[in-house]
Short mmCIF file of the C-alpha atoms (twelve columns), coordinates in Angstrom:
data_MODEL
# 
_entry.id   MODEL 
# 
loop_
_atom_site.group_PDB 
_atom_site.id 
_atom_site.type_symbol 
_atom_site.label_atom_id 
_atom_site.label_alt_id 
_atom_site.label_comp_id 
_atom_site.label_asym_id 
_atom_site.label_seq_id 
_atom_site.Cartn_x 
_atom_site.Cartn_y 
_atom_site.Cartn_z 
_atom_site.pdbx_PDB_model_num 
ATOM 1   C CA . UNK A 1   90.596 87.957  57.122  1 
ATOM 2   C CA . UNK A 2   93.509 90.290  57.746  1 
ATOM 3   C CA . UNK A 3   94.243 90.561  54.032  1 
ATOM 4   C CA . UNK A 4   90.707 91.672  53.218  1 
ATOM 5   C CA . UNK A 5   90.846 94.306  55.982  1 
ATOM 6   C CA . UNK A 6   94.124 95.637  54.568  1 
ATOM 7   C CA . UNK A 7   92.667 95.659  51.054  1 
ATOM 8   C CA . UNK A 8   89.620 97.612  52.258  1 
ATOM 9   C CA . UNK A 9   91.809 100.131 54.069  1 
ATOM 10  C CA . UNK A 10  93.905 100.697 50.944  1 
ATOM 11  C CA . UNK A 11  90.900 101.492 48.757  1 
ATOM 12  C CA . UNK A 12  89.862 105.059 48.186  1 
ATOM 13  C CA . UNK A 13  86.957 106.240 50.245  1 
ATOM 14  C CA . UNK A 14  83.660 106.928 48.543  1 
ATOM 15  C CA . UNK A 15  83.302 110.640 47.864  1 
ATOM 16  C CA . UNK A 16  81.202 112.442 50.415  1 
ATOM 17  C CA . UNK A 17  78.621 114.751 48.901  1 
ATOM 18  C CA . UNK A 18  76.734 117.153 51.068  1 
ATOM 19  C CA . UNK A 19  73.409 116.832 49.364  1 
ATOM 20  C CA . UNK A 20  70.569 118.163 51.392  1 
ATOM 21  C CA . UNK A 21  67.222 117.209 49.955  1 
ATOM 22  C CA . UNK A 22  65.527 119.856 52.083  1 
ATOM 23  C CA . UNK A 23  66.896 123.170 50.916  1 
ATOM 24  C CA . UNK A 24  66.421 126.132 53.214  1 
ATOM 25  C CA . UNK A 25  64.146 128.944 52.135  1 
ATOM 26  C CA . UNK A 26  66.447 131.678 53.367  1 
ATOM 27  C CA . UNK A 27  70.170 132.195 53.279  1 
ATOM 28  C CA . UNK A 28  71.829 131.458 56.587  1 
ATOM 29  C CA . UNK A 29  73.333 133.314 58.360  1 
ATOM 30  C CA . UNK A 30  71.394 136.393 57.363  1 
ATOM 31  C CA . UNK A 31  73.208 139.532 56.319  1 
ATOM 32  C CA . UNK A 32  72.630 141.778 59.328  1 
ATOM 33  C CA . UNK A 33  73.638 144.888 57.425  1 
ATOM 34  C CA . UNK A 34  70.542 144.497 55.240  1 
ATOM 35  C CA . UNK A 35  68.098 143.911 58.103  1 
ATOM 36  C CA . UNK A 36  66.205 146.653 59.855  1 
ATOM 37  C CA . UNK A 37  66.338 147.150 63.629  1 
ATOM 38  C CA . UNK A 38  63.135 145.229 64.337  1 
ATOM 39  C CA . UNK A 39  64.300 142.133 62.446  1 
ATOM 40  C CA . UNK A 40  67.710 142.272 64.147  1 
ATOM 41  C CA . UNK A 41  66.030 142.441 67.528  1 
ATOM 42  C CA . UNK A 42  63.838 139.430 66.682  1 
ATOM 43  C CA . UNK A 43  66.874 137.360 65.642  1 
ATOM 44  C CA . UNK A 44  68.796 138.353 68.760  1 
ATOM 45  C CA . UNK A 45  65.876 137.525 71.046  1 
ATOM 46  C CA . UNK A 46  65.216 134.185 69.338  1 
ATOM 47  C CA . UNK A 47  68.814 133.001 69.429  1 
ATOM 48  C CA . UNK A 48  69.433 134.290 72.928  1 
ATOM 49  C CA . UNK A 49  66.511 132.135 74.053  1 
ATOM 50  C CA . UNK A 50  67.749 129.149 72.044  1 
ATOM 51  C CA . UNK A 51  71.278 129.455 73.400  1 
ATOM 52  C CA . UNK A 52  69.928 129.598 76.964  1 
ATOM 53  C CA . UNK A 53  67.925 126.435 76.325  1 
ATOM 54  C CA . UNK A 54  70.925 124.725 74.745  1 
ATOM 55  C CA . UNK A 55  73.243 125.432 77.650  1 
ATOM 56  C CA . UNK A 56  70.631 124.759 80.323  1 
ATOM 57  C CA . UNK A 57  71.584 121.655 82.306  1 
ATOM 58  C CA . UNK A 58  68.931 121.085 84.998  1 
ATOM 59  C CA . UNK A 59  70.488 117.866 86.296  1 
ATOM 60  C CA . UNK A 60  73.911 119.454 86.658  1 
ATOM 61  C CA . UNK A 61  72.498 122.565 88.336  1 
ATOM 62  C CA . UNK A 62  70.515 120.436 90.789  1 
ATOM 63  C CA . UNK A 63  73.592 118.346 91.612  1 
ATOM 64  C CA . UNK A 64  75.724 121.422 92.206  1 
ATOM 65  C CA . UNK A 65  73.070 122.958 94.473  1 
ATOM 66  C CA . UNK A 66  72.800 119.751 96.509  1 
ATOM 67  C CA . UNK A 67  76.596 119.489 96.805  1 
ATOM 68  C CA . UNK A 68  76.900 123.119 97.917  1 
ATOM 69  C CA . UNK A 69  74.091 122.798 100.456 1 
ATOM 70  C CA . UNK A 70  75.545 119.544 101.825 1 
ATOM 71  C CA . UNK A 71  79.026 120.994 102.230 1 
ATOM 72  C CA . UNK A 72  77.708 124.151 103.934 1 
ATOM 73  C CA . UNK A 73  75.563 122.148 106.366 1 
ATOM 74  C CA . UNK A 74  78.452 119.774 107.110 1 
ATOM 75  C CA . UNK A 75  80.853 122.631 107.870 1 
ATOM 76  C CA . UNK A 76  78.295 124.358 110.110 1 
ATOM 77  C CA . UNK A 77  77.468 121.193 112.062 1 
ATOM 78  C CA . UNK A 78  81.136 120.295 112.434 1 
ATOM 79  C CA . UNK A 79  82.020 123.814 113.540 1 
ATOM 80  C CA . UNK A 80  79.225 124.055 116.098 1 
ATOM 81  C CA . UNK A 81  79.308 120.538 117.552 1 
ATOM 82  C CA . UNK A 82  82.803 119.110 117.150 1 
ATOM 83  C CA . UNK A 83  85.415 121.803 116.438 1 
ATOM 84  C CA . UNK A 84  87.483 122.545 119.553 1 
ATOM 85  C CA . UNK A 85  87.919 126.293 119.822 1 
ATOM 86  C CA . UNK A 86  88.986 126.345 123.481 1 
ATOM 87  C CA . UNK A 87  92.620 126.965 122.501 1 
ATOM 88  C CA . UNK A 88  91.545 130.168 120.762 1 
ATOM 89  C CA . UNK A 89  91.141 133.050 123.207 1 
ATOM 90  C CA . UNK A 90  89.987 132.380 126.763 1 
ATOM 91  C CA . UNK A 91  89.821 128.681 127.771 1 
ATOM 92  C CA . UNK A 92  86.898 129.453 130.103 1 
ATOM 93  C CA . UNK A 93  84.781 130.833 127.289 1 
ATOM 94  C CA . UNK A 94  83.870 127.996 124.951 1 
ATOM 95  C CA . UNK A 95  81.674 129.045 122.055 1 
ATOM 96  C CA . UNK A 96  78.613 126.870 121.472 1 
ATOM 97  C CA . UNK A 97  79.042 125.094 124.847 1 
ATOM 98  C CA . UNK A 98  75.311 125.312 125.558 1 
ATOM 99  C CA . UNK A 99  74.365 123.909 122.165 1 
ATOM 100 C CA . UNK A 100 76.914 121.101 122.495 1 
ATOM 101 C CA . UNK A 101 75.737 120.072 125.969 1 
ATOM 102 C CA . UNK A 102 72.085 120.141 124.850 1 
ATOM 103 C CA . UNK A 103 72.790 118.102 121.690 1 
ATOM 104 C CA . UNK A 104 74.949 115.470 123.361 1 
ATOM 105 C CA . UNK A 105 72.482 115.288 126.258 1 
ATOM 106 C CA . UNK A 106 69.696 114.501 123.802 1 
ATOM 107 C CA . UNK A 107 71.711 111.972 121.790 1 
ATOM 108 C CA . UNK A 108 73.531 110.127 124.559 1 
ATOM 109 C CA . UNK A 109 71.167 107.125 124.336 1 
ATOM 110 C CA . UNK A 110 71.790 106.655 120.638 1 
ATOM 111 C CA . UNK A 111 75.395 105.659 121.190 1 
ATOM 112 C CA . UNK A 112 74.677 103.038 123.874 1 
ATOM 113 C CA . UNK A 113 75.241 104.945 127.111 1 
ATOM 114 C CA . UNK A 114 72.878 104.495 130.051 1 
ATOM 115 C CA . UNK A 115 69.811 106.652 130.379 1 
ATOM 116 C CA . UNK A 116 70.232 108.910 133.412 1 
ATOM 117 C CA . UNK A 117 66.574 109.934 133.600 1 
ATOM 118 C CA . UNK A 118 65.129 106.431 133.962 1 
ATOM 119 C CA . UNK A 119 66.198 103.598 136.172 1 
ATOM 120 C CA . UNK A 120 65.347 100.224 134.696 1 
ATOM 121 C CA . UNK A 121 66.629 98.139  137.589 1 
ATOM 122 C CA . UNK A 122 64.236 95.663  139.207 1 
ATOM 123 C CA . UNK A 123 64.714 97.077  142.701 1 
ATOM 124 C CA . UNK A 124 63.144 100.411 141.850 1 
ATOM 125 C CA . UNK A 125 59.915 98.947  140.474 1 
ATOM 126 C CA . UNK A 126 57.103 99.081  143.059 1 
ATOM 127 C CA . UNK A 127 55.758 95.725  144.123 1 
ATOM 128 C CA . UNK A 128 52.245 95.896  145.436 1 
ATOM 129 C CA . UNK A 129 49.781 93.129  146.086 1 
ATOM 130 C CA . UNK A 130 46.916 95.316  144.908 1 
ATOM 131 C CA . UNK A 131 47.710 94.762  141.245 1 
ATOM 132 C CA . UNK A 132 46.402 91.432  139.993 1 
ATOM 133 C CA . UNK A 133 48.828 89.266  138.108 1 
ATOM 134 C CA . UNK A 134 47.726 87.650  134.878 1 
ATOM 135 C CA . UNK A 135 48.976 84.108  134.394 1 
# 
């Protein structure tokens, strides 16, 4: 097996002929010195459009836009809600203190802390004999 592979590698390669069965009608690239201004403009417009289409990468552009938007939103949310700026300037003046207190007041139940607005203890529920019990 190895000997036949070595023998094949030692042989000369078959000559490579560039035979195109479909010959072009015009010479390419065209001689721009022989073209008039209108024909030059047409070629420029056509190949400008084709080069734009060739280098257009919609998936890549969409990914870059999503990554940029995500990073901008992350930095803004981190800066407003979590970044401690009290060491900068006056310690009494905390920027975004109102937004932070509102946000963490709204989301305190998500992280397992008790709800301050409702009391779910059994003592606070009214017991009246007027309500019929269903058994």
